[in-house]
Amino acid sequence: MRHIWILIFAALILVGPALVPLFDPEVGIARADDDDGGDDGGDDGGDDGGDDGDDDGDDDDDDDRDSPRRSERDARPRTGEQGGGFLRRLFPRREAAAPRRRAAPPPPVAVPDEIVVLSLAGEDLAALEAQGFALIETRTLNTLQTTAHRLRIPEATSLNAARDLVRARPSAAGADLNHYYRSEQGFDPDCNGLECPIRASFGWPIPDARAMSCGEGVRIGLVDTGLNPDHETFEGAALRVLDFKPLGDTASRALHGTAVAALLVGNPGTRSPGLLPQAEVVAIDPFHRAGGDERADVFSLMDAIDRIAQEDIDVMNLSLAGPPNAALAALLGDLIDSRNLVVVAAAGNAGPQSDPLYPSAIPEVIAVTAVDRDRNVYRRAVQGPHIDLAAPGVAVWTAASVRGAKWKTGTSFAVPFVSAAAALLRRDAPEMTPPEIAARLKAKATDLGEVGEDSVFGSGLSPVINPLCQVQPGGAG
């Protein structure tokens, strides 16, 4: 008899684990609830209740792994924990190892087989074509009376080697890769309450009506993603969107551009009032989507910058960032010097250990970082000696893409505060050069962090606009 019990016990050891799911319904529930999904990838609709749900491919601090359904399930006592379940006690359930989540590959830095060059001489183009390069496209940049060329590199040639070959030609020293640039939006909703009062805490007024507000005589150029001109915040605004066809086939979404434009000229009578509601904004969109990546290649970006510069603007707002590019630096440097154009750009959201991002790191460009309501720097803001000024950029309340408003975070949303102040200085003192305007803004900034200029805040908190639409030190109420 004892031998029979030994055989039964041995059989249970062999087949018992396969019987556990029959006695333990929790196993099936766990597998059915592994993937909660829920990302529809659409535009935001102005939900008043917290995060915007946008999947922009930017820094996102959301963590929605804990669903109510899963929490309730995990809180229920299991059969073995209740003292019953012979098989549960005999064969303790092994916790399945959590599946490893594969990290998404980083987005591409540049078009994989193209070089961009300005002012390429005919004989140099012919020599490059003899070496296997192919001319894809030529665009005229009217502001500087020059041309931009887009070349396809020879087969079996690396990008860097191809760039060196082009740069070896006498007229092509500024050739570079066709780099990608991306809008600099993060996501870090730090404020509580329906409409974040960060502007009031920095002394930026919210006017009562567009007709009574400031900004008249100011003209700002905006190079950004698409925007929604039918949003209620743009009713009565002097907002014009230029037609533009970027290289990509899929148009960008109206998320980022709408939010940035609303910070400049949003209607004071709506929930997303702008800083200069009577100003004129001319916008252009060189961005396109490739899967989940929203980007502008430098060839399209330069064309868009040239188009905006032809509109006789006072300030150019560039809430975007990317790698260094010699052709872009040459174009912006010439526009600043020859067209007296003030250019303000986002420092970028790649983190404090990142190398400087561009165009903000171009010496002639005003580089803007983001701070929260307590004057702490945005935790993902790029730092370095090129940073010029800080401005509100964490949990800023501005327009959503379809209707209403949302909190937005990133160095992108700090740029309009500096662009607005620079535009007022240019309006009141048109003889001032871009370096002089930058110096005036930095002199009027409120020091933050270490005494004097530093690599985190630059010269400090940007000057703000008082109800008389005049520039005054940052943080003054």
Coordinates of C-alpha atoms in Angstrom, one line a residue:
M1 CA 0.0 0.0 0.0
R2 CA 2.8 2.3 0.8
H3 CA 4.3 1.7 -2.7
I4 CA 0.9 2.8 -4.2
W5 CA 1.0 6.1 -2.4
I6 CA 4.6 6.7 -3.5
L7 CA 3.5 6.2 -7.1
I8 CA 0.5 8.5 -6.7
F9 CA 2.7 11.2 -5.2
A10 CA 5.3 10.9 -8.0
A11 CA 2.5 11.2 -10.6
L12 CA 1.3 14.4 -9.0
I13 CA 4.8 15.8 -9.1
L14 CA 5.0 15.2 -12.8
V15 CA 1.5 16.4 -13.9
G16 CA 0.4 18.6 -11.1
P17 CA 1.8 22.0 -12.5
A18 CA -0.3 21.4 -15.7
L19 CA -3.4 21.2 -13.5
V20 CA -2.9 24.5 -11.7
P21 CA -4.7 26.6 -14.3
L22 CA -7.7 24.4 -14.0
F23 CA -7.9 25.3 -10.3
D24 CA -6.6 28.8 -10.4
P25 CA -8.6 31.2 -12.6
E26 CA -6.2 34.0 -11.7
V27 CA -3.6 32.7 -14.3
G28 CA -6.0 33.2 -17.2
I29 CA -7.0 36.7 -16.0
A30 CA -3.4 37.9 -15.8
R31 CA -2.7 37.0 -19.4
A32 CA -5.8 38.5 -20.7
D33 CA -5.0 41.8 -19.0
D34 CA -1.4 42.1 -20.0
D35 CA -1.9 44.8 -22.7
D36 CA -4.1 47.8 -21.9
G37 CA -3.3 49.7 -25.1
G38 CA -5.3 52.9 -25.4
D39 CA -3.1 55.2 -27.5
D40 CA -5.2 56.5 -30.4
G41 CA -2.5 58.8 -31.7
G42 CA -5.0 61.6 -32.5
D43 CA -5.0 65.3 -31.9
D44 CA -5.8 66.7 -28.5
G45 CA -9.3 68.1 -27.9
G46 CA -8.7 70.5 -25.0
D47 CA -9.6 68.3 -22.0
D48 CA -9.5 70.5 -18.9
G49 CA -8.6 67.6 -16.6
G50 CA -4.9 67.2 -16.6
D51 CA -2.5 65.8 -19.1
D52 CA -3.0 66.3 -22.8
G53 CA -2.7 62.7 -23.9
D54 CA -0.6 63.7 -26.9
D55 CA 1.9 61.3 -28.2
D56 CA 4.3 63.7 -29.8
G57 CA 7.4 61.6 -29.6
D58 CA 8.8 64.0 -27.1
D59 CA 9.8 63.6 -23.4
D60 CA 6.8 62.1 -21.7
D61 CA 6.6 61.5 -18.0
D62 CA 3.3 59.5 -18.1
D63 CA 3.2 56.2 -16.3
D64 CA -0.2 54.6 -16.9
R65 CA 0.8 51.0 -16.1
D66 CA -1.6 50.8 -13.1
S67 CA -5.1 50.6 -14.3
P68 CA -8.0 50.5 -11.8
R69 CA -9.0 47.1 -13.0
R70 CA -5.6 45.7 -12.5
S71 CA -5.3 47.2 -9.0
E72 CA -8.6 45.7 -7.9
R73 CA -7.4 42.3 -9.2
D74 CA -4.1 42.4 -7.5
A75 CA -5.8 43.4 -4.2
R76 CA -8.0 40.3 -4.1
P77 CA -6.7 37.5 -1.8
R78 CA -5.6 34.5 -3.8
T79 CA -6.8 31.0 -3.2
G80 CA -3.6 29.8 -1.6
E81 CA -3.5 32.9 0.7
Q82 CA -7.0 32.1 2.0
G83 CA -5.7 28.8 3.3
G84 CA -7.5 26.5 0.7
G85 CA -6.3 25.0 -2.5
F86 CA -4.3 21.8 -2.0
L87 CA -2.5 22.1 -5.3
R88 CA -1.7 25.7 -4.7
R89 CA 0.0 24.9 -1.5
L90 CA 1.6 21.7 -2.9
F91 CA 2.9 23.4 -6.0
P92 CA 3.5 27.2 -5.3
R93 CA 2.8 29.3 -8.4
R94 CA 5.9 30.7 -10.0
E95 CA 5.6 34.4 -10.8
A96 CA 6.2 34.9 -14.5
A97 CA 9.1 37.1 -15.3
A98 CA 8.1 40.5 -16.5
P99 CA 8.6 40.7 -20.3
R100 CA 11.5 42.9 -21.3
R101 CA 10.4 46.0 -23.1
R102 CA 12.6 46.7 -26.1
A103 CA 13.8 50.3 -26.2
A104 CA 12.6 52.1 -29.2
P105 CA 15.5 52.9 -31.6
P106 CA 16.5 56.5 -31.6
P107 CA 15.1 58.7 -34.3
P108 CA 17.4 59.3 -37.3
V109 CA 19.7 62.3 -37.1
A110 CA 19.7 63.0 -40.9
V111 CA 18.4 61.9 -44.2
P112 CA 20.5 58.8 -44.9
D113 CA 21.9 59.6 -48.3
E114 CA 21.8 63.4 -48.8
I115 CA 24.1 66.4 -48.5
V116 CA 22.9 70.1 -48.5
V117 CA 25.1 73.0 -49.6
L118 CA 24.6 76.7 -50.2
S119 CA 25.9 78.7 -53.2
L120 CA 27.4 75.8 -55.0
A121 CA 29.2 77.0 -58.1
G122 CA 28.3 75.4 -61.5
E123 CA 31.8 74.0 -62.0
D124 CA 31.9 72.5 -58.6
L125 CA 28.5 70.8 -59.1
A126 CA 29.7 69.4 -62.4
A127 CA 32.8 68.0 -60.7
L128 CA 30.7 66.4 -57.9
E129 CA 28.4 64.9 -60.5
A130 CA 31.4 63.3 -62.2
Q131 CA 32.3 61.8 -58.8
G132 CA 28.9 60.1 -58.6
F133 CA 26.8 62.8 -56.8
A134 CA 23.3 63.5 -58.2
L135 CA 21.5 66.8 -57.9
I136 CA 18.1 66.2 -56.4
E137 CA 16.7 69.7 -56.0
T138 CA 17.7 73.4 -56.1
R139 CA 15.8 76.1 -54.2
T140 CA 16.4 79.8 -54.4
L141 CA 16.8 81.6 -51.0
N142 CA 15.6 85.1 -52.0
T143 CA 16.6 87.0 -48.8
L144 CA 20.3 86.3 -49.4
Q145 CA 20.1 85.9 -53.2
T146 CA 21.6 82.5 -53.1
T147 CA 20.6 78.9 -53.8
A148 CA 20.5 75.7 -51.7
H149 CA 21.3 72.4 -53.3
R150 CA 20.3 69.0 -52.2
L151 CA 22.6 66.2 -53.4
R152 CA 22.3 62.4 -53.3
I153 CA 25.6 60.8 -52.3
P154 CA 27.4 58.2 -54.5
E155 CA 26.6 54.5 -53.7
A156 CA 28.9 52.8 -51.2
T157 CA 30.0 56.2 -49.8
S158 CA 29.4 57.1 -46.1
L159 CA 27.6 60.3 -45.3
N160 CA 30.7 61.8 -43.6
A161 CA 33.0 60.8 -46.4
A162 CA 30.5 62.3 -48.9
R163 CA 30.3 65.5 -46.9
D164 CA 34.1 65.8 -46.9
L165 CA 34.2 65.3 -50.7
V166 CA 31.6 68.2 -51.2
R167 CA 33.4 70.4 -48.7
A168 CA 36.6 70.0 -50.7
R169 CA 35.1 72.0 -53.6
P170 CA 36.0 75.7 -53.4
S171 CA 32.4 77.0 -53.2
A172 CA 31.1 74.3 -50.8
A173 CA 32.9 74.7 -47.5
G174 CA 29.6 75.0 -45.7
A175 CA 28.1 71.7 -47.0
D176 CA 26.6 69.4 -44.4
L177 CA 24.2 66.5 -43.9
N178 CA 20.5 67.0 -44.4
H179 CA 19.9 67.0 -40.6
Y180 CA 16.5 66.6 -39.0
Y181 CA 15.2 69.2 -36.5
R182 CA 12.3 68.5 -34.1
S183 CA 9.9 70.7 -32.0
E184 CA 11.1 70.9 -28.4
Q185 CA 8.1 69.9 -26.4
G186 CA 8.3 67.9 -23.2
F187 CA 5.5 66.8 -20.8
D188 CA 5.7 67.5 -17.1
P189 CA 2.4 68.9 -15.7
D190 CA 3.5 70.4 -12.4
C191 CA 0.7 72.7 -11.5
N192 CA -2.6 72.1 -9.7
G193 CA -5.9 73.8 -10.5
L194 CA -7.7 74.4 -13.7
E195 CA -5.6 77.1 -15.2
C196 CA -2.0 77.3 -14.2
P197 CA -1.2 80.8 -12.9
I198 CA 2.4 80.7 -13.9
R199 CA 2.2 83.8 -16.0
A200 CA 0.9 85.9 -13.1
S201 CA 3.6 84.6 -10.8
F202 CA 6.2 85.9 -13.2
G203 CA 4.6 89.3 -13.7
W204 CA 3.3 88.8 -17.2
P205 CA -0.1 90.5 -17.5
I206 CA -3.2 88.9 -18.9
P207 CA -5.1 91.7 -20.7
D208 CA -8.9 91.9 -20.7
A209 CA -9.5 92.1 -24.4
R210 CA -7.6 92.0 -27.7
A211 CA -8.5 95.6 -28.6
M212 CA -7.1 96.8 -25.2
S213 CA -4.0 94.7 -25.3
C214 CA -0.4 95.3 -26.4
G215 CA 1.6 94.2 -29.4
E216 CA 0.5 96.6 -32.0
G217 CA 3.2 97.3 -34.6
V218 CA 5.0 94.0 -33.7
R219 CA 5.7 91.4 -36.4
I220 CA 6.9 87.9 -35.4
G221 CA 7.8 85.0 -37.7
L222 CA 7.0 81.5 -36.4
V223 CA 8.7 78.4 -37.9
D224 CA 6.9 75.5 -36.3
T225 CA 4.7 72.6 -36.9
G226 CA 1.2 73.0 -38.3
L227 CA -1.3 75.1 -36.4
N228 CA -5.1 75.4 -36.3
P229 CA -6.1 78.9 -37.4
D230 CA -9.7 78.1 -36.6
H231 CA -9.0 77.7 -32.9
E232 CA -11.2 80.1 -30.9
T233 CA -8.1 81.7 -29.4
F234 CA -7.1 83.1 -32.9
E235 CA -10.4 84.9 -33.5
G236 CA -9.5 88.4 -34.5
A237 CA -5.8 87.7 -34.5
A238 CA -3.4 89.0 -37.2
L239 CA -2.3 85.5 -37.9
R240 CA -1.2 84.4 -41.4
V241 CA -0.1 80.9 -42.3
L242 CA 2.1 80.6 -45.4
D243 CA 1.6 77.7 -47.8
F244 CA 4.6 75.3 -47.8
K245 CA 5.3 71.8 -49.0
P246 CA 8.0 70.0 -47.0
L247 CA 9.8 67.0 -48.4
G248 CA 7.8 64.4 -46.4
D249 CA 4.4 63.3 -47.6
T250 CA 2.5 63.2 -44.3
A251 CA 1.7 66.6 -42.8
S252 CA 2.6 67.5 -39.3
R253 CA -0.1 67.7 -36.6
A254 CA -1.4 71.0 -35.3
L255 CA -0.3 70.4 -31.7
H256 CA 2.9 72.2 -31.2
G257 CA 2.5 75.1 -33.5
T258 CA -1.0 76.0 -32.2
A259 CA 0.3 76.1 -28.6
V260 CA 3.3 78.3 -29.5
A261 CA 1.3 80.7 -31.6
A262 CA -1.4 81.0 -28.9
L263 CA 1.3 82.1 -26.4
L264 CA 2.1 84.9 -28.7
V265 CA -1.3 86.1 -30.0
G266 CA -4.0 84.1 -28.2
N267 CA -7.3 86.0 -27.6
P268 CA -7.4 87.5 -24.1
G269 CA -11.1 86.6 -23.9
T270 CA -10.4 82.9 -24.2
R271 CA -8.7 80.4 -21.9
S272 CA -5.4 80.7 -23.7
P273 CA -4.5 84.5 -23.8
G274 CA -1.4 85.5 -25.6
L275 CA 1.5 87.8 -24.6
L276 CA 1.0 90.2 -27.5
P277 CA -2.6 89.8 -28.7
Q278 CA -2.3 92.7 -31.1
A279 CA 0.9 91.6 -32.7
E280 CA 1.1 90.1 -36.2
V281 CA 2.3 86.5 -36.6
V282 CA 3.4 85.0 -39.9
A283 CA 3.7 81.2 -39.5
I284 CA 5.2 78.5 -41.7
D285 CA 5.4 74.7 -41.3
P286 CA 8.4 72.8 -42.7
F287 CA 7.6 69.7 -40.6
H288 CA 6.4 66.3 -41.7
R289 CA 5.6 63.0 -40.0
A290 CA 7.5 59.7 -40.6
G291 CA 5.7 57.1 -38.5
G292 CA 5.7 58.5 -34.9
D293 CA 8.5 61.0 -35.7
E294 CA 7.7 64.6 -36.5
R295 CA 10.6 66.4 -38.0
A296 CA 11.9 69.0 -40.5
D297 CA 14.9 68.2 -42.6
V298 CA 17.4 71.1 -42.9
F299 CA 16.8 71.6 -46.6
S300 CA 13.1 72.3 -45.9
L301 CA 13.9 74.3 -42.8
M302 CA 16.2 76.7 -44.5
D303 CA 13.7 77.2 -47.3
A304 CA 11.0 78.0 -44.6
I305 CA 13.3 80.3 -42.7
D306 CA 14.0 82.2 -46.0
R307 CA 10.3 82.5 -46.7
I308 CA 9.6 83.9 -43.3
A309 CA 12.5 86.3 -43.5
Q310 CA 11.0 87.8 -46.6
E311 CA 7.9 88.9 -44.6
D312 CA 9.7 91.9 -43.0
I313 CA 9.5 90.4 -39.5
D314 CA 11.1 91.8 -36.4
V315 CA 11.8 88.5 -34.6
M316 CA 11.9 84.9 -35.6
N317 CA 10.7 82.3 -33.1
L318 CA 12.3 78.9 -33.5
S319 CA 10.9 76.4 -30.9
L320 CA 12.9 73.5 -32.4
A321 CA 16.3 71.9 -32.0
G322 CA 18.7 69.5 -33.6
P323 CA 22.3 68.8 -34.4
P324 CA 24.9 71.4 -35.6
N325 CA 24.6 72.1 -39.3
A326 CA 27.0 74.4 -41.2
A327 CA 24.6 75.4 -43.9
L328 CA 21.9 76.4 -41.3
A329 CA 24.4 78.3 -39.3
A330 CA 25.6 80.2 -42.3
L331 CA 22.0 81.1 -43.3
L332 CA 20.9 82.3 -39.9
G333 CA 24.2 84.2 -39.4
D334 CA 23.8 86.0 -42.7
L335 CA 20.1 86.8 -41.9
I336 CA 21.0 88.2 -38.5
D337 CA 23.9 90.3 -39.8
S338 CA 22.5 91.5 -43.2
R339 CA 18.8 91.6 -42.4
N340 CA 19.0 92.8 -38.8
L341 CA 16.8 89.9 -37.8
V342 CA 16.5 88.8 -34.1
V343 CA 16.4 85.0 -33.8
V344 CA 15.2 83.3 -30.6
A345 CA 15.5 79.5 -30.2
A346 CA 14.8 76.7 -27.7
A347 CA 17.7 75.3 -25.8
G348 CA 16.2 71.8 -26.2
N349 CA 15.0 69.0 -24.0
A350 CA 17.7 66.4 -24.3
G351 CA 18.8 66.8 -20.7
P352 CA 21.6 68.6 -18.8
Q353 CA 24.3 66.2 -20.0
S354 CA 23.5 66.7 -23.7
D355 CA 25.8 68.5 -26.1
P356 CA 24.5 71.9 -27.1
L357 CA 21.6 71.7 -29.6
Y358 CA 21.1 74.0 -32.6
P359 CA 20.2 76.6 -33.8
S360 CA 20.1 77.9 -30.2
A361 CA 23.9 77.2 -29.8
I362 CA 24.7 79.4 -32.8
P363 CA 26.4 82.4 -31.2
E364 CA 24.2 85.1 -32.8
V365 CA 21.0 83.3 -31.8
I366 CA 19.3 84.0 -28.4
A367 CA 19.1 80.6 -26.6
V368 CA 16.2 80.1 -24.1
T369 CA 15.9 77.6 -21.3
A370 CA 12.7 76.8 -19.3
V371 CA 12.0 77.3 -15.6
D372 CA 9.0 76.4 -13.4
R373 CA 7.0 78.6 -11.2
D374 CA 9.6 78.3 -8.4
R375 CA 12.4 79.4 -10.8
N376 CA 13.9 75.9 -11.0
V377 CA 15.2 74.9 -14.3
Y378 CA 13.3 72.3 -16.3
R379 CA 14.9 69.0 -15.5
R380 CA 15.3 68.0 -19.1
A381 CA 16.6 71.4 -20.4
V382 CA 19.9 71.4 -22.2
Q383 CA 22.6 73.4 -20.3
G384 CA 25.8 75.0 -21.4
P385 CA 27.6 78.3 -21.8
H386 CA 25.5 79.2 -24.8
I387 CA 22.3 79.6 -22.7
D388 CA 21.3 83.3 -22.7
L389 CA 18.0 83.6 -20.9
A390 CA 15.4 81.6 -18.9
A391 CA 11.6 82.0 -19.2
P392 CA 8.5 80.1 -18.0
G393 CA 8.3 76.7 -19.7
V394 CA 7.1 74.2 -17.2
A395 CA 3.3 73.6 -17.0
V396 CA 2.5 76.6 -19.1
W397 CA -1.3 76.9 -19.9
T398 CA -1.8 77.4 -23.7
A399 CA -4.1 76.3 -26.5
A400 CA -4.7 72.7 -27.4
S401 CA -4.8 71.8 -31.1
V402 CA -8.6 71.5 -31.6
R403 CA -10.2 73.6 -28.9
G404 CA -9.7 74.8 -25.3
A405 CA -6.3 74.7 -23.6
K406 CA -3.8 72.4 -21.8
W407 CA -0.6 72.4 -19.8
K408 CA 2.5 72.3 -21.9
T409 CA 6.1 71.8 -20.8
G410 CA 9.4 72.2 -22.7
T411 CA 11.9 74.8 -23.7
S412 CA 9.7 75.4 -26.8
F413 CA 7.1 77.2 -24.7
A414 CA 9.7 79.4 -23.0
V415 CA 10.8 80.9 -26.4
P416 CA 7.7 83.0 -27.0
F417 CA 8.2 84.9 -23.8
V418 CA 11.6 86.1 -25.0
S419 CA 10.4 86.6 -28.5
A420 CA 7.7 88.9 -27.2
A421 CA 10.1 91.0 -25.2
A422 CA 12.6 91.2 -28.0
A423 CA 9.9 92.2 -30.5
L424 CA 8.8 95.1 -28.2
L425 CA 12.4 96.3 -28.0
R426 CA 12.8 96.2 -31.7
R427 CA 9.5 98.1 -32.2
D428 CA 10.5 100.9 -29.8
A429 CA 14.2 101.0 -30.9
P430 CA 14.3 99.8 -34.5
E431 CA 17.9 101.0 -34.8
M432 CA 19.1 98.4 -32.4
T433 CA 21.0 95.5 -33.8
P434 CA 20.3 91.9 -32.8
P435 CA 23.4 91.7 -30.6
E436 CA 22.3 95.0 -28.9
I437 CA 18.8 93.7 -28.3
A438 CA 20.2 90.5 -26.8
A439 CA 22.5 92.5 -24.6
R440 CA 19.6 94.7 -23.4
L441 CA 17.4 91.7 -22.6
K442 CA 20.2 90.1 -20.6
A443 CA 21.0 93.3 -18.8
K444 CA 17.3 93.5 -17.7
A445 CA 17.1 89.8 -16.7
T446 CA 16.7 88.8 -13.1
D447 CA 19.7 86.7 -12.0
L448 CA 19.0 83.1 -11.1
G449 CA 21.3 80.3 -9.8
E450 CA 24.9 81.3 -9.5
V451 CA 25.7 85.0 -9.3
G452 CA 26.1 86.3 -12.8
E453 CA 25.9 84.4 -16.0
D454 CA 25.9 80.6 -15.7
S455 CA 25.4 77.5 -17.9
V456 CA 22.0 76.7 -16.4
F457 CA 20.0 80.0 -16.5
G458 CA 22.3 82.2 -18.7
S459 CA 21.8 85.8 -17.6
G460 CA 18.6 84.8 -15.7
L461 CA 14.9 85.3 -16.0
S462 CA 13.9 87.1 -19.1
P463 CA 12.4 90.6 -18.9
V464 CA 8.6 90.6 -18.9
I465 CA 5.8 92.9 -20.2
N466 CA 3.9 95.2 -17.8
P467 CA 0.3 96.4 -18.5
L468 CA 1.7 99.3 -20.4
C469 CA 3.4 96.9 -22.8
Q470 CA 6.8 98.0 -21.8
V471 CA 9.8 95.8 -21.1
Q472 CA 10.7 95.6 -17.4
P473 CA 12.9 93.2 -15.3
G474 CA 11.9 89.6 -15.1
G475 CA 9.6 88.6 -12.3
A476 CA 8.4 92.1 -11.6
G477 CA 4.6 92.2 -11.0

